[in-house]
């Protein structure tokens, strides 16, 4: 049997995801009913990512919405990732996912995660 290349539509760019690893967590309320809410992270996925350029337009739009966007990561597309989930990069920094955008014209199917920093320098992660 001869080797056959995997299917990839013509004209689509292949993503490398060589910049690092990000862990995604869902956030739920871990407090007992009637008590003050306590954020409880639940592990969702560990994905490789490619760092994307934080464009000037995206930065200014975030400032208009009083959000301080710090990074944009491109990861393989998976279901169940949404805004308000938590992302922890390999350097231990914790971010809240502000926006999830599916990208067109790339292979494999990918999504861009717009991240807002949660803690100040020196604080721990999840």
Short mmCIF file of C-alpha atoms in Angstrom, two decimals:
data_model
loop_
_atom_site.label_atom_id
_atom_site.label_comp_id
_atom_site.label_asym_id
_atom_site.label_seq_id
_atom_site.Cartn_x
_atom_site.Cartn_y
_atom_site.Cartn_z
CA UNK A 1 0.00 0.00 0.00
CA UNK A 2 1.46 3.35 -0.98
CA UNK A 3 1.64 6.32 1.39
CA UNK A 4 -1.09 8.90 0.90
CA UNK A 5 -0.90 12.45 2.28
CA UNK A 6 -3.70 13.45 4.66
CA UNK A 7 -6.55 15.45 3.18
CA UNK A 8 -5.94 19.18 3.23
CA UNK A 9 -8.01 21.58 1.13
CA UNK A 10 -5.99 23.49 -1.45
CA UNK A 11 -4.99 27.03 -0.60
CA UNK A 12 -5.27 26.65 3.17
CA UNK A 13 -2.34 27.52 5.43
CA UNK A 14 -0.98 24.89 7.81
CA UNK A 15 -0.66 26.02 11.43
CA UNK A 16 2.41 25.00 13.44
CA UNK A 17 1.36 25.70 17.09
CA UNK A 18 5.03 25.80 18.17
CA UNK A 19 4.96 28.65 20.70
CA UNK A 20 3.81 26.81 23.82
CA UNK A 21 1.09 24.97 25.72
CA UNK A 22 -2.05 26.43 27.27
CA UNK A 23 -4.43 24.71 29.71
CA UNK A 24 -8.10 25.66 29.58
CA UNK A 25 -10.45 25.56 32.58
CA UNK A 26 -14.20 26.08 32.96
CA UNK A 27 -15.21 28.15 35.96
CA UNK A 28 -18.16 27.14 38.13
CA UNK A 29 -19.48 28.15 41.54
CA UNK A 30 -17.98 25.85 44.17
CA UNK A 31 -19.79 27.37 47.17
CA UNK A 32 -22.69 25.79 49.02
CA UNK A 33 -26.11 27.25 48.28
CA UNK A 34 -26.64 30.53 50.12
CA UNK A 35 -22.93 31.24 50.59
CA UNK A 36 -20.69 33.73 48.81
CA UNK A 37 -19.70 32.44 45.34
CA UNK A 38 -16.31 30.75 45.09
CA UNK A 39 -14.75 30.16 41.66
CA UNK A 40 -13.94 26.50 41.12
CA UNK A 41 -11.83 25.74 38.01
CA UNK A 42 -12.53 22.49 36.14
CA UNK A 43 -9.94 21.25 33.64
CA UNK A 44 -11.14 21.21 30.01
CA UNK A 45 -8.16 20.74 27.69
CA UNK A 46 -4.43 21.15 27.17
CA UNK A 47 -3.62 22.63 23.76
CA UNK A 48 -0.54 23.79 21.87
CA UNK A 49 -0.71 27.36 20.60
CA UNK A 50 0.78 29.87 18.21
CA UNK A 51 1.20 33.42 19.53
CA UNK A 52 -0.62 35.94 17.33
CA UNK A 53 0.07 39.63 16.93
CA UNK A 54 -2.14 41.86 19.05
CA UNK A 55 -3.18 44.31 16.35
CA UNK A 56 -3.67 48.00 17.00
CA UNK A 57 -7.36 47.81 16.04
CA UNK A 58 -8.03 44.97 18.49
CA UNK A 59 -6.13 46.79 21.25
CA UNK A 60 -8.09 50.03 20.80
CA UNK A 61 -11.44 48.23 20.60
CA UNK A 62 -10.60 46.48 23.87
CA UNK A 63 -9.70 49.79 25.53
CA UNK A 64 -13.07 51.22 24.46
CA UNK A 65 -14.71 48.31 26.27
CA UNK A 66 -12.52 48.92 29.38
CA UNK A 67 -10.70 45.61 28.86
CA UNK A 68 -6.93 45.19 28.90
CA UNK A 69 -6.24 42.56 26.22
CA UNK A 70 -2.76 41.17 26.69
CA UNK A 71 -2.38 38.23 24.29
CA UNK A 72 -4.00 36.45 21.36
CA UNK A 73 -3.35 32.72 20.96
CA UNK A 74 -4.26 30.50 18.00
CA UNK A 75 -5.06 26.91 19.00
CA UNK A 76 -6.65 23.91 17.33
CA UNK A 77 -10.43 24.33 17.33
CA UNK A 78 -12.31 22.31 19.94
CA UNK A 79 -15.90 22.48 21.15
CA UNK A 80 -16.90 23.84 24.51
CA UNK A 81 -14.42 26.69 24.85
CA UNK A 82 -16.10 30.01 25.52
CA UNK A 83 -15.69 33.48 26.86
CA UNK A 84 -15.19 33.59 30.64
CA UNK A 85 -13.19 30.34 30.68
CA UNK A 86 -9.70 30.46 32.21
CA UNK A 87 -6.43 29.93 30.30
CA UNK A 88 -3.12 29.15 32.02
CA UNK A 89 0.05 29.32 29.93
CA UNK A 90 3.20 27.27 30.56
CA UNK A 91 4.82 30.20 32.37
CA UNK A 92 2.06 30.04 35.02
CA UNK A 93 0.23 33.23 34.04
CA UNK A 94 -3.54 33.13 34.32
CA UNK A 95 -5.88 34.81 31.86
CA UNK A 96 -9.62 35.06 31.31
CA UNK A 97 -10.74 34.28 27.77
CA UNK A 98 -12.52 37.38 26.52
CA UNK A 99 -13.33 36.27 22.98
CA UNK A 100 -13.19 33.03 20.97
CA UNK A 101 -13.06 33.43 17.19
CA UNK A 102 -13.02 30.62 14.62
CA UNK A 103 -10.56 31.26 11.82
CA UNK A 104 -11.15 30.55 8.14
CA UNK A 105 -8.62 29.52 5.53
CA UNK A 106 -6.25 27.63 7.82
CA UNK A 107 -5.61 23.93 8.36
CA UNK A 108 -6.22 22.31 10.78
CA UNK A 109 -9.37 24.20 11.84
CA UNK A 110 -8.29 26.75 14.43
CA UNK A 111 -9.62 29.33 16.87
CA UNK A 112 -8.14 32.56 18.20
CA UNK A 113 -8.39 33.15 21.96
CA UNK A 114 -8.26 36.78 23.10
CA UNK A 115 -6.86 36.82 26.65
CA UNK A 116 -7.17 39.32 29.50
CA UNK A 117 -4.69 39.04 32.39
CA UNK A 118 -6.29 38.08 35.73
CA UNK A 119 -3.57 38.57 38.34
CA UNK A 120 -0.68 40.95 38.86
CA UNK A 121 2.96 39.86 38.62
CA UNK A 122 4.03 37.61 41.47
CA UNK A 123 0.62 36.05 42.12
CA UNK A 124 -0.05 32.38 41.56
CA UNK A 125 -2.17 30.71 38.89
CA UNK A 126 -5.11 28.33 39.07
#
